[in-house]
Coordinates of C-alpha atoms in Angstrom, one line a residue:
X1 CA 37.2 -23.8 21.8
X2 CA 39.2 -27.0 20.9
X3 CA 37.2 -29.0 23.5
X4 CA 34.0 -27.7 22.0
X5 CA 34.9 -28.8 18.5
X6 CA 36.1 -32.1 19.9
X7 CA 32.6 -32.7 21.2
X8 CA 31.2 -31.9 17.8
X9 CA 33.6 -34.3 16.1
X10 CA 32.9 -37.0 18.6
X11 CA 29.2 -36.7 17.9
X12 CA 29.7 -38.0 14.5
X13 CA 31.6 -35.6 12.3
X14 CA 33.3 -38.4 10.5
X15 CA 33.6 -37.0 7.0
X16 CA 36.7 -35.2 5.7
X17 CA 34.5 -32.2 4.9
X18 CA 33.4 -31.8 8.5
X19 CA 36.9 -32.3 9.8
X20 CA 38.1 -29.6 7.4
X21 CA 35.4 -27.3 8.6
X22 CA 36.4 -27.7 12.2
X23 CA 40.1 -27.0 11.4
X24 CA 39.1 -24.0 9.3
X25 CA 37.0 -22.6 12.1
X26 CA 39.8 -23.1 14.6
X27 CA 42.3 -21.5 12.2
X28 CA 39.9 -18.6 11.6
X29 CA 39.7 -17.9 15.4
X30 CA 43.4 -17.1 15.3
X31 CA 43.0 -14.5 12.5
X32 CA 44.4 -11.0 13.0
X33 CA 42.1 -8.8 15.0
X34 CA 40.4 -11.7 16.8
X35 CA 41.1 -12.6 20.4
X36 CA 39.6 -15.3 22.7
X37 CA 37.7 -14.6 25.9
X38 CA 38.0 -16.6 29.1
X39 CA 35.5 -19.1 27.7
X40 CA 37.4 -19.6 24.5
X41 CA 34.9 -17.6 22.3
X42 CA 36.3 -15.6 19.5
X43 CA 35.7 -11.8 19.7
X44 CA 36.8 -9.0 17.4
X45 CA 39.4 -6.6 18.8
X46 CA 37.7 -3.4 19.9
X47 CA 34.1 -4.8 19.6
X48 CA 31.8 -3.3 22.1
X49 CA 29.6 -5.2 24.5
X50 CA 26.0 -6.1 23.6
X51 CA 23.2 -5.3 26.0
X52 CA 22.1 -8.9 25.5
X53 CA 22.5 -11.0 28.7
X54 CA 24.1 -13.6 26.5
X55 CA 26.4 -11.1 24.9
X56 CA 29.1 -13.6 24.2
X57 CA 26.7 -15.6 22.1
X58 CA 25.5 -12.8 19.9
X59 CA 22.0 -12.5 18.6
X60 CA 21.7 -16.1 17.6
X61 CA 23.3 -17.9 20.6
X62 CA 26.0 -19.0 18.2
X63 CA 23.5 -21.3 16.5
X64 CA 24.6 -23.1 13.3
X65 CA 24.3 -21.1 10.1
X66 CA 24.6 -21.8 6.3
X67 CA 28.1 -21.9 5.1
X68 CA 27.4 -22.0 1.4
X69 CA 29.3 -19.3 -0.5
X70 CA 27.8 -17.3 -3.4
X71 CA 28.1 -18.6 -7.0
X72 CA 31.1 -17.5 -8.9
X73 CA 28.9 -16.2 -11.7
X74 CA 27.6 -12.7 -11.8
X75 CA 24.4 -12.1 -9.8
X76 CA 23.0 -9.8 -12.4
X77 CA 20.0 -11.3 -14.2
X78 CA 21.0 -12.5 -17.7
X79 CA 19.2 -14.5 -20.4
X80 CA 19.5 -18.2 -19.5
X81 CA 20.5 -20.9 -22.0
X82 CA 18.2 -23.5 -20.4
X83 CA 21.1 -25.2 -18.6
X84 CA 20.8 -26.1 -14.9
X85 CA 23.8 -24.0 -14.1
X86 CA 22.1 -20.8 -15.4
X87 CA 18.9 -21.7 -13.5
X88 CA 20.9 -22.3 -10.3
X89 CA 22.7 -19.0 -10.6
X90 CA 19.4 -17.2 -11.3
X91 CA 17.8 -18.7 -8.3
X92 CA 20.8 -18.1 -6.0
X93 CA 21.0 -14.4 -7.1
X94 CA 17.3 -13.8 -6.6
X95 CA 15.7 -12.8 -3.3
X96 CA 12.1 -13.7 -2.7
X97 CA 9.8 -10.7 -3.2
X98 CA 8.4 -10.3 0.3
X99 CA 11.8 -11.0 2.0
X100 CA 13.5 -8.4 -0.3
X101 CA 10.8 -5.9 0.5
X102 CA 11.3 -6.4 4.2
X103 CA 15.1 -5.8 3.9
X104 CA 14.6 -2.6 2.0
X105 CA 11.9 -1.4 4.2
X106 CA 14.0 -2.0 7.3
X107 CA 17.1 -0.3 5.8
X108 CA 14.9 2.7 4.9
X109 CA 13.6 3.0 8.4
X110 CA 17.1 2.8 9.8
X111 CA 18.3 5.5 7.3
X112 CA 15.7 7.8 8.8
X113 CA 16.0 6.9 12.5
X114 CA 19.8 6.2 12.6
X115 CA 21.3 7.9 9.5
X116 CA 24.8 7.7 10.9
X117 CA 24.7 3.9 10.9
X118 CA 24.6 3.7 7.0
X119 CA 23.0 0.3 7.1
X120 CA 22.8 -1.3 3.5
X121 CA 19.9 -3.5 2.9
X122 CA 22.3 -5.9 1.3
X123 CA 23.8 -6.6 4.7
X124 CA 20.4 -7.7 6.0
X125 CA 20.1 -9.9 2.9
X126 CA 23.5 -11.4 3.6
X127 CA 22.6 -12.3 7.2
X128 CA 19.2 -13.6 6.1
X129 CA 21.0 -15.8 3.6
X130 CA 23.3 -17.4 6.1
X131 CA 20.8 -17.6 8.9
X132 CA 17.8 -19.1 7.2
X133 CA 18.4 -19.2 3.4
X134 CA 16.1 -16.1 3.0
X135 CA 13.3 -17.5 5.1
X136 CA 13.8 -20.9 3.5
X137 CA 13.4 -19.7 0.0
X138 CA 10.7 -17.1 0.8
X139 CA 8.1 -19.3 2.4
X140 CA 6.2 -16.5 4.0
X141 CA 2.7 -15.2 3.7
X142 CA 1.6 -11.7 2.6
X143 CA 2.2 -10.3 6.1
X144 CA 5.7 -11.6 6.0
X145 CA 5.2 -14.4 8.5
X146 CA 6.9 -17.7 7.8
X147 CA 4.4 -20.4 6.8
X148 CA 6.1 -22.7 9.3
X149 CA 8.4 -21.9 12.2
X150 CA 12.1 -21.7 11.5
X151 CA 14.0 -23.0 14.6
X152 CA 17.6 -23.8 15.3
X153 CA 18.6 -26.7 17.5
X154 CA 17.9 -26.5 21.2
X155 CA 20.9 -24.8 22.9
X156 CA 21.6 -27.4 25.5
X157 CA 25.4 -27.2 25.5
X158 CA 25.7 -30.5 23.6
X159 CA 27.8 -29.2 20.8
X160 CA 26.3 -25.7 21.0
X161 CA 26.1 -22.9 23.6
X162 CA 24.2 -23.7 26.8
X163 CA 21.2 -21.3 27.1
X164 CA 18.5 -22.4 29.4
X165 CA 14.9 -21.4 28.7
X166 CA 14.2 -17.6 29.0
X167 CA 10.8 -17.3 27.4
X168 CA 8.9 -20.2 28.9
X169 CA 8.8 -21.7 25.4
X170 CA 6.7 -18.8 24.0
X171 CA 8.8 -18.4 20.9
X172 CA 10.6 -21.7 20.4
X173 CA 8.1 -24.1 22.1
X174 CA 10.8 -25.4 24.4
X175 CA 10.5 -24.7 28.2
X176 CA 13.9 -26.3 28.9
X177 CA 16.3 -24.7 26.6
X178 CA 16.3 -21.8 24.1
X179 CA 16.5 -22.1 20.4
X180 CA 17.2 -19.5 17.7
X181 CA 13.9 -18.4 16.2
X182 CA 12.7 -17.0 12.8
X183 CA 14.3 -15.9 9.5
X184 CA 17.0 -13.9 11.3
X185 CA 17.5 -16.6 14.1
X186 CA 17.2 -14.5 17.2
X187 CA 17.4 -16.3 20.5
X188 CA 14.4 -15.4 22.8
X189 CA 16.6 -13.5 25.4
X190 CA 17.9 -11.2 22.6
X191 CA 14.5 -10.8 21.0
X192 CA 13.1 -9.6 24.4
X193 CA 15.0 -6.3 24.0
X194 CA 15.8 -6.2 20.3
X195 CA 12.4 -7.2 18.9
X196 CA 10.6 -4.6 16.6
X197 CA 7.3 -4.3 14.9
X198 CA 8.3 -3.9 11.2
X199 CA 5.0 -4.5 9.5
X200 CA 2.9 -2.2 11.7
X201 CA 0.5 -4.9 13.0
X202 CA 1.2 -4.1 16.7
X203 CA 3.0 -7.4 17.3
X204 CA 6.8 -8.0 17.6
X205 CA 7.1 -11.5 16.0
X206 CA 10.5 -13.1 15.4
X207 CA 8.8 -15.3 12.8
X208 CA 7.8 -12.3 10.7
X209 CA 10.4 -11.2 8.2
X210 CA 9.5 -7.5 8.5
X211 CA 9.8 -7.6 12.3
X212 CA 13.0 -9.7 12.3
X213 CA 14.7 -7.6 9.6
X214 CA 14.0 -4.3 11.4
X215 CA 15.2 -5.9 14.7
X216 CA 18.4 -7.1 13.0
X217 CA 18.9 -3.6 11.6
X218 CA 18.6 -2.0 15.0
X219 CA 20.8 -4.7 16.5
X220 CA 23.5 -4.0 13.9
X221 CA 23.2 -0.2 14.3
X222 CA 23.6 0.0 18.1
X223 CA 26.8 1.2 19.9
X224 CA 27.0 4.1 17.4
X225 CA 28.5 1.9 14.7
X226 CA 28.9 3.3 11.2
X227 CA 28.6 0.4 8.9
X228 CA 30.1 2.3 6.0
X229 CA 33.4 1.7 7.6
X230 CA 35.0 -1.8 7.5
X231 CA 35.9 -1.8 11.2
X232 CA 32.4 -1.1 12.5
X233 CA 30.8 -3.4 10.0
X234 CA 33.0 -6.2 11.2
X235 CA 32.2 -5.4 14.8
X236 CA 28.5 -5.4 14.1
X237 CA 28.5 -8.7 12.3
X238 CA 30.7 -10.3 14.9
X239 CA 28.3 -9.1 17.6
X240 CA 25.6 -11.0 15.7
X241 CA 27.6 -14.2 15.8
X242 CA 31.1 -14.1 17.3
X243 CA 32.8 -16.2 14.6
X244 CA 35.4 -15.0 12.1
X245 CA 34.2 -17.8 9.7
X246 CA 30.6 -16.4 10.1
X247 CA 31.9 -12.9 9.3
X248 CA 33.7 -14.0 6.2
X249 CA 30.6 -15.8 4.9
X250 CA 28.4 -12.8 5.5
X251 CA 31.0 -10.6 3.9
X252 CA 31.0 -12.8 0.8
X253 CA 27.2 -12.6 0.4
X254 CA 27.2 -8.8 1.1
X255 CA 29.6 -8.2 -1.8
X256 CA 27.7 -10.6 -4.0
X257 CA 24.4 -8.8 -3.4
X258 CA 26.0 -5.4 -3.8
X259 CA 26.9 -6.4 -7.4
X260 CA 23.3 -6.9 -8.2
X261 CA 20.3 -9.1 -7.5
X262 CA 16.7 -9.4 -8.5
X263 CA 13.3 -10.3 -7.1
X264 CA 11.9 -13.7 -7.5
X265 CA 8.4 -15.0 -6.5
X266 CA 7.9 -16.0 -2.9
X267 CA 8.6 -19.7 -2.1
X268 CA 10.8 -20.2 -5.2
X269 CA 14.2 -19.5 -3.6
X270 CA 17.0 -22.1 -3.2
X271 CA 17.6 -23.4 0.3
X272 CA 21.4 -23.8 1.0
X273 CA 23.0 -27.2 1.6
X274 CA 25.7 -26.9 4.2
X275 CA 25.6 -25.9 7.8
X276 CA 28.3 -24.8 10.2
X277 CA 27.6 -27.8 12.5
X278 CA 28.4 -30.2 9.6
X279 CA 24.8 -31.0 8.8
X280 CA 23.3 -30.5 5.3
X281 CA 20.0 -29.0 4.4
X282 CA 18.2 -31.8 6.2
X283 CA 19.6 -30.4 9.4
X284 CA 18.7 -26.9 8.6
X285 CA 16.5 -24.9 10.9
X286 CA 12.9 -25.8 10.4
X287 CA 11.2 -27.6 13.3
X288 CA 12.7 -28.3 16.7
X289 CA 14.4 -31.6 17.3
X290 CA 13.3 -31.8 21.0
X291 CA 10.4 -34.1 21.7
X292 CA 9.0 -31.4 24.0
X293 CA 8.5 -28.9 21.2
X294 CA 5.0 -28.9 19.7
X295 CA 4.8 -29.2 15.9
X296 CA 1.9 -28.0 13.8
X297 CA 1.6 -29.6 10.4
X298 CA 1.1 -27.2 7.6
X299 CA 0.7 -27.7 3.9
X300 CA 4.0 -27.8 2.1
X301 CA 5.0 -25.0 -0.3
X302 CA 6.5 -25.4 -3.7
X303 CA 10.2 -26.4 -3.3
X304 CA 9.7 -27.6 0.3
X305 CA 11.4 -31.0 1.1
X306 CA 8.8 -33.7 1.2
X307 CA 8.4 -35.1 4.8
X308 CA 7.9 -38.6 3.4
X309 CA 9.9 -39.9 0.4
X310 CA 7.7 -41.0 -2.5
X311 CA 7.2 -44.8 -2.9
X312 CA 9.2 -46.4 -5.7
X313 CA 7.0 -49.5 -5.9
X314 CA 4.6 -49.4 -8.8
X315 CA 0.9 -50.0 -8.1
X316 CA -0.5 -53.4 -8.8
X317 CA -2.4 -53.7 -12.1
X318 CA -6.0 -52.7 -11.7
X319 CA -5.3 -50.9 -8.4
X320 CA -6.7 -47.4 -8.5
X321 CA -4.0 -44.8 -7.9
X322 CA -4.7 -42.2 -5.3
X323 CA -3.6 -38.8 -6.4
X324 CA -1.3 -36.9 -4.0
X325 CA -3.1 -34.3 -1.9
X326 CA -3.1 -30.9 -3.6
X327 CA -1.6 -27.9 -1.8
X328 CA -4.2 -25.2 -1.1
X329 CA -3.5 -22.0 -3.0
X330 CA -2.2 -19.1 -0.9
X331 CA -4.0 -15.7 -1.3
X332 CA -1.1 -14.5 -3.4
X333 CA -1.3 -17.5 -5.7
X334 CA -5.0 -16.9 -6.3
X335 CA -4.6 -13.4 -7.6
X336 CA -5.2 -13.2 -11.3
X337 CA -4.7 -9.4 -11.9
X338 CA -4.6 -6.0 -10.2
X339 CA -7.1 -3.4 -11.1
X340 CA -7.7 0.3 -10.3
X341 CA -10.2 0.8 -7.5
X342 CA -11.6 4.2 -8.2
X343 CA -8.5 6.3 -8.0
X344 CA -9.3 10.0 -8.7
X345 CA -7.1 12.3 -10.8
X346 CA -3.7 12.6 -9.2
X347 CA -2.5 16.2 -9.4
X348 CA -0.8 18.5 -6.9
X349 CA 1.1 21.8 -6.9
X350 CA 4.8 21.6 -6.4
X351 CA 5.7 21.1 -2.7
X352 CA 2.2 20.0 -1.8
X353 CA 0.7 16.6 -0.7
X354 CA -1.6 15.0 -3.2
X355 CA -5.1 15.0 -1.8
X356 CA -6.1 11.8 -3.6
X357 CA -4.6 8.4 -2.8
X358 CA -4.0 5.4 -5.1
X359 CA -6.3 2.5 -4.6
X360 CA -5.8 -0.9 -6.2
X361 CA -7.9 -4.1 -6.0
X362 CA -6.4 -7.6 -6.2
X363 CA -8.8 -9.9 -8.0
X364 CA -8.9 -13.6 -8.7
X365 CA -9.9 -15.0 -12.1
X366 CA -13.6 -14.6 -11.2
X367 CA -13.2 -11.0 -10.5
X368 CA -13.6 -11.3 -6.7
X369 CA -11.3 -9.4 -4.3
X370 CA -8.4 -11.2 -2.7
X371 CA -7.6 -10.1 0.9
X372 CA -4.3 -10.1 2.7
X373 CA -1.9 -9.8 -0.3
X374 CA 0.7 -7.2 -0.4
X375 CA 0.9 -4.7 -3.3
X376 CA 4.0 -2.6 -4.0
X377 CA 3.8 0.9 -5.5
X378 CA 6.8 2.2 -7.3
X379 CA 7.3 5.8 -8.5
X380 CA 8.9 5.9 -12.0
X381 CA 9.9 8.8 -14.3
X382 CA 11.8 12.1 -14.0
X383 CA 10.4 13.4 -10.8
X384 CA 11.4 14.1 -7.2
X385 CA 7.9 13.2 -5.9
X386 CA 7.9 10.6 -3.1
X387 CA 5.5 8.8 -0.9
X388 CA 4.9 10.2 2.6
X389 CA 8.2 9.6 4.4
X390 CA 10.4 10.3 1.4
X391 CA 10.5 6.9 -0.2
X392 CA 10.1 6.0 -3.9
X393 CA 8.6 2.6 -3.1
X394 CA 5.8 1.8 -0.7
X395 CA 3.8 -1.3 0.1
X396 CA 0.2 -1.8 1.3
X397 CA -1.9 -4.8 2.3
X398 CA -5.3 -5.5 0.7
X399 CA -8.3 -5.4 3.1
X400 CA -11.2 -7.8 3.3
X401 CA -12.5 -6.6 0.0
X402 CA -9.2 -7.0 -1.8
X403 CA -8.4 -3.2 -1.9
X404 CA -5.1 -1.7 -0.9
X405 CA -4.5 2.0 -0.5
X406 CA -1.0 3.5 -1.1
X407 CA 0.4 6.1 1.2
X408 CA -0.2 9.7 0.1
X409 CA 2.1 11.1 -2.6
X410 CA 4.2 14.2 -1.8
X411 CA 5.1 16.5 -4.7
X412 CA 8.6 17.8 -5.0
X413 CA 9.8 20.8 -7.0
X414 CA 10.0 19.1 -10.4
X415 CA 6.9 19.8 -12.4
X416 CA 5.5 17.5 -15.1
X417 CA 4.0 14.0 -15.2
X418 CA 5.3 10.8 -13.7
X419 CA 3.9 7.3 -13.2
X420 CA 3.2 5.0 -10.2
X421 CA 3.3 1.3 -11.0
X422 CA 1.4 -1.2 -8.9
X423 CA 2.7 -4.8 -8.7
X424 CA 1.9 -7.8 -6.6
X425 CA 4.6 -8.9 -4.2
X426 CA 5.3 -12.6 -4.6
X427 CA 4.0 -13.1 -8.2
X428 CA 4.0 -11.5 -11.6
X429 CA 0.6 -10.4 -12.7
X430 CA -0.8 -7.5 -14.7
X431 CA -1.3 -4.3 -12.8
X432 CA -2.3 -0.7 -13.4
X433 CA 0.0 2.2 -14.0
X434 CA -1.2 5.4 -12.5
X435 CA -0.4 8.9 -14.0
X436 CA 0.3 11.8 -11.7
X437 CA 1.0 15.4 -12.5
X438 CA 2.9 18.1 -10.5
X439 CA 2.1 21.7 -11.5
X440 CA 4.1 24.8 -10.7
X441 CA 3.5 26.8 -7.5
X442 CA 0.9 29.5 -8.0
X443 CA -0.7 32.4 -6.1
X444 CA -4.1 33.9 -6.6
X445 CA -3.6 37.1 -4.5
X446 CA -0.8 39.6 -4.4
X447 CA -0.7 42.6 -2.0
X448 CA 1.8 45.2 -0.8
X449 CA 2.8 44.8 2.8
X450 CA 2.7 48.6 3.4
X451 CA 0.7 51.5 2.0
X452 CA 3.5 54.1 2.1
X453 CA 3.5 56.3 -1.0
X454 CA 6.4 55.7 -3.3
X455 CA 7.9 58.9 -4.5
X456 CA 11.3 60.0 -6.0
X457 CA 12.9 63.2 -7.3
X458 CA 14.2 63.2 -10.9
X459 CA 17.5 61.4 -11.1
X460 CA 17.2 60.1 -7.6
X461 CA 16.2 56.9 -5.9
X462 CA 13.0 55.8 -4.1
X463 CA 13.4 55.8 -0.3
X464 CA 11.2 52.8 0.2
X465 CA 11.6 49.3 -1.5
X466 CA 8.5 47.5 -2.8
X467 CA 7.6 44.4 -0.7
X468 CA 4.7 42.1 -1.7
X469 CA 3.0 39.1 -0.2
X470 CA 1.5 36.2 -2.2
X471 CA -1.2 33.9 -1.0
X472 CA -3.2 31.0 -2.6
X473 CA -6.6 30.2 -1.2
X474 CA -5.7 32.5 1.7
X475 CA -2.7 30.3 2.6
X476 CA 0.9 31.5 2.2
X477 CA 2.2 30.9 -1.3
X478 CA 5.9 30.2 -0.9
X479 CA 8.4 29.7 -3.7
X480 CA 6.1 31.2 -6.3
X481 CA 7.7 32.6 -9.4
X482 CA 7.3 36.4 -9.7
X483 CA 7.9 38.9 -12.5
X484 CA 8.2 42.7 -12.0
X485 CA 7.9 45.1 -15.0
X486 CA 7.8 48.8 -15.3
X487 CA 5.0 49.3 -17.9
X488 CA 3.7 52.4 -19.8
X489 CA 0.3 52.4 -18.1
X490 CA -2.3 50.3 -16.5
X491 CA -3.9 49.8 -19.9
X492 CA -0.6 49.3 -21.8
X493 CA 1.6 46.5 -20.5
X494 CA 4.4 47.4 -22.8
X495 CA 7.7 47.9 -21.0
X496 CA 8.4 51.6 -20.4
X497 CA 11.5 53.2 -21.8
X498 CA 11.7 56.1 -19.4
X499 CA 11.0 56.9 -15.7
X500 CA 11.8 54.5 -12.8
X501 CA 14.1 51.5 -13.3
X502 CA 16.1 48.8 -11.6
X503 CA 19.8 48.1 -11.9
X504 CA 21.4 44.9 -12.9
X505 CA 24.6 43.5 -11.4
X506 CA 26.7 45.7 -13.8
X507 CA 24.7 48.8 -12.8
X508 CA 22.9 49.0 -16.1
X509 CA 19.2 50.1 -16.4
X510 CA 16.7 47.2 -16.2
X511 CA 12.9 47.6 -16.3
X512 CA 11.9 43.9 -16.2
X513 CA 12.9 41.5 -13.5
X514 CA 12.4 37.7 -13.8
X515 CA 13.4 34.7 -11.8
X516 CA 12.1 36.1 -8.6
X517 CA 10.4 33.9 -6.0
X518 CA 8.6 34.4 -2.8
X519 CA 10.2 33.2 0.4
X520 CA 8.8 30.7 3.0
X521 CA 6.4 33.3 4.2
X522 CA 5.2 34.2 0.7
X523 CA 7.1 37.5 0.9
X524 CA 9.2 39.2 -1.8
X525 CA 11.2 42.4 -1.4
X526 CA 12.1 44.0 -4.8
X527 CA 15.5 45.6 -5.4
X528 CA 16.1 49.3 -5.1
X529 CA 14.2 51.5 -7.6
X530 CA 15.8 54.6 -9.3
X531 CA 14.5 57.2 -11.7
X532 CA 15.8 59.2 -14.6
X533 CA 15.0 62.8 -15.1
X534 CA 11.4 62.2 -16.4
X535 CA 8.7 63.3 -14.1
X536 CA 5.2 62.0 -13.8
X537 CA 3.2 59.0 -12.5
X538 CA 4.4 55.5 -13.5
X539 CA 3.2 51.9 -13.0
X540 CA 5.1 48.9 -11.7
X541 CA 3.3 45.7 -12.5
X542 CA 4.1 42.6 -10.3
X543 CA 2.7 39.2 -11.5
X544 CA 2.9 35.6 -10.3
X545 CA 2.5 32.2 -11.7
X546 CA -1.2 31.5 -11.4
X547 CA -2.3 34.9 -12.5
X548 CA -2.1 37.1 -9.4
X549 CA -1.4 40.7 -10.5
X550 CA -0.6 43.9 -8.5
X551 CA -0.1 47.4 -10.0
X552 CA 2.0 49.7 -7.8
X553 CA 2.0 53.5 -8.5
X554 CA 5.3 55.3 -8.6
X555 CA 5.6 59.1 -8.6
X556 CA 8.6 61.1 -9.8
X557 CA 8.3 64.8 -9.0
X558 CA 10.6 67.7 -8.3
X559 CA 11.1 68.5 -4.7
X560 CA 8.6 71.0 -3.3
X561 CA 10.0 74.5 -2.8
X562 CA 10.0 74.9 0.9
X563 CA 11.8 78.2 1.0
X564 CA 9.5 81.2 2.0
X565 CA 9.8 84.9 1.0
X566 CA 11.0 87.1 3.9
X567 CA 8.2 89.0 5.6
X568 CA 8.3 92.8 5.2
X569 CA 9.7 94.6 8.1
X570 CA 7.2 96.4 10.2
X571 CA 7.2 100.2 9.6
X572 CA 9.2 102.1 12.0
X573 CA 7.3 104.2 14.3
X574 CA 7.3 107.7 13.5

C-alpha cells in the first residue's frame, strides 16, 4: 500500500493537499474493522467475496473517485437570496431529473426482487455522486445514455490497479488495459456478470444510467446483505471500492441525500472538483487518456468544460467577428409543452385495473410531436391506486409521433377521485393533470347457493344458514358490501318487528345486518337465524352495492303432528 502511494507521489503529487490525501488514506486503512490482504489492499472485516474475477478491486477496479464532501448547508430546497453560496448549495443538493429517476426506478425494482436487501435509492445517488458527479451533472439523453462516454484512466498498474483488457475494448475503447466505464464506473470484467437492462431496451449498456443504476443495485444487494444494517451497508460499499476513505465519502453523501434533495434539469448539475488520485475536475473521468482509445467529438452541453479556452485577444477593428457555433437543441430542450393525447375517461371499480391508459403528447412550439423524450407520471391525492407493479410514479418514452403511454392504473380499495400529473423529465414545462375515479365494488346478480327450504318452529332456530353468491357481469364479485334485512313483505321493505331474527354479540334481537362483505369467491354466509313465537311466512331481503337484490322466503310453523291414533283391535273370533 505504501509503495503504491509512493508511486503516486513520485508521479507529481507535489502539493500539500495531495500529500495530506495520501496520509489520510494510509491512516484510514488502519481504521478499526479494516484489515489488509496479501497485496496490501484494505478490506472490511467480515466482508464476503465478490464473484468478480477482480474481487479485490471491487466494481470499479479501485479507479479514482470524487472526494468532495457535501455542503454544510441543508440540502432541502429553500428560497435563495441571489448569492453564489445559495446557488451552489441548491445545485449540489439537486440531482438531475433523469439520473434521479434512474436511481428511484432501480431501488423500486430491487425492493420487489430482493426486498430483504432494503436498498435506499439515496445510496445509489451517493455512489453516483462520488463515481461520476451524477453522470457529470446529468449530461444524458432521454434514454438515460450519457451524451459522451465517461471513462476512468486505463488501469495499467501505473499508480492504479493493473487490469489487462477483458472486453477487447468493447466498452472502454482500449484493447490493452481496462478502464472503469459509465456513470457508475464499472470495469468491463465486472459488467460482464453484473450488467443489467434497466430501461427495457434489450441492451445492457454501462453508459446508460438506468442500466448502470440497476446493475449497481444488484451488485450491492448480493451475498444476502441487508443494507438497513450498518455492517452490511459498509460491506456492500467496500465491495464496490475497497477503501475506507471511499466508504466514508459515500456515507457522507448518503446521509446528506437522506435529509432531502430535489430534482434539477438534466445537464445543470455541478461537477465535483477533487479526485482521489490528486487530480481536479480536469482529471475527472470523461474521455480516455490512452492514444489507442478512439474519441468521438460531440456537441458540448450547458455547463460542460470548453475543450479550447476562449481567446482573450480582441479582434482587429473592422474584422468581422465569427459567432461561436451554437449547440443543437436536444429533444428535451425542444419541448414547449405537454398535451393530452386522447385519454378516455379514467374510472374503475375498487380492486380492478383501469381499462383506459393515459396518453400524453410532447409538442414543440409549432405543435409538432417530439420523439424520444421521457415523461413522468405521478399519482397524487388521497388514494391507494398505483400503476401496474405497485408504484406511485412511472415513466414512459415518447414514440416517433411524440406520444407516451403510461402503464395501466390499478385501483385500490379507497374510493373517490385522485389525479395523475404528467411532467417532462429534464425540464419544467406545462403538462396536463388527469382526473381518475375509483368507485365501490358492486354486484349485479345475487343468488342462493342451495335451494333447501328454510323452516323453523316457533321459538326455535333455522337448521340451515343462508348462503349467497354475488357476481358482476358473470364474474365473481368479491369484497362487495352486503346488507341483510328481515322485511314485512316483498312489497313492504320496512323492517319487520316479529318473526325471524338474528342475534348481535350480546345476544339481543337484530333484524338488519350491515357491514357484511363477500369473500374472494363472491360468497357470503349469513349468521344463524332464530324465530320468536309468531308463525307464518316471512321475507329476508339481501342487497348489495350496485343494486343486486335477493328475497329469501322463511317459514315458521308448528311441527307437524306425527303421532297416529291406535288402530282398533280386530274382533275376537266367536
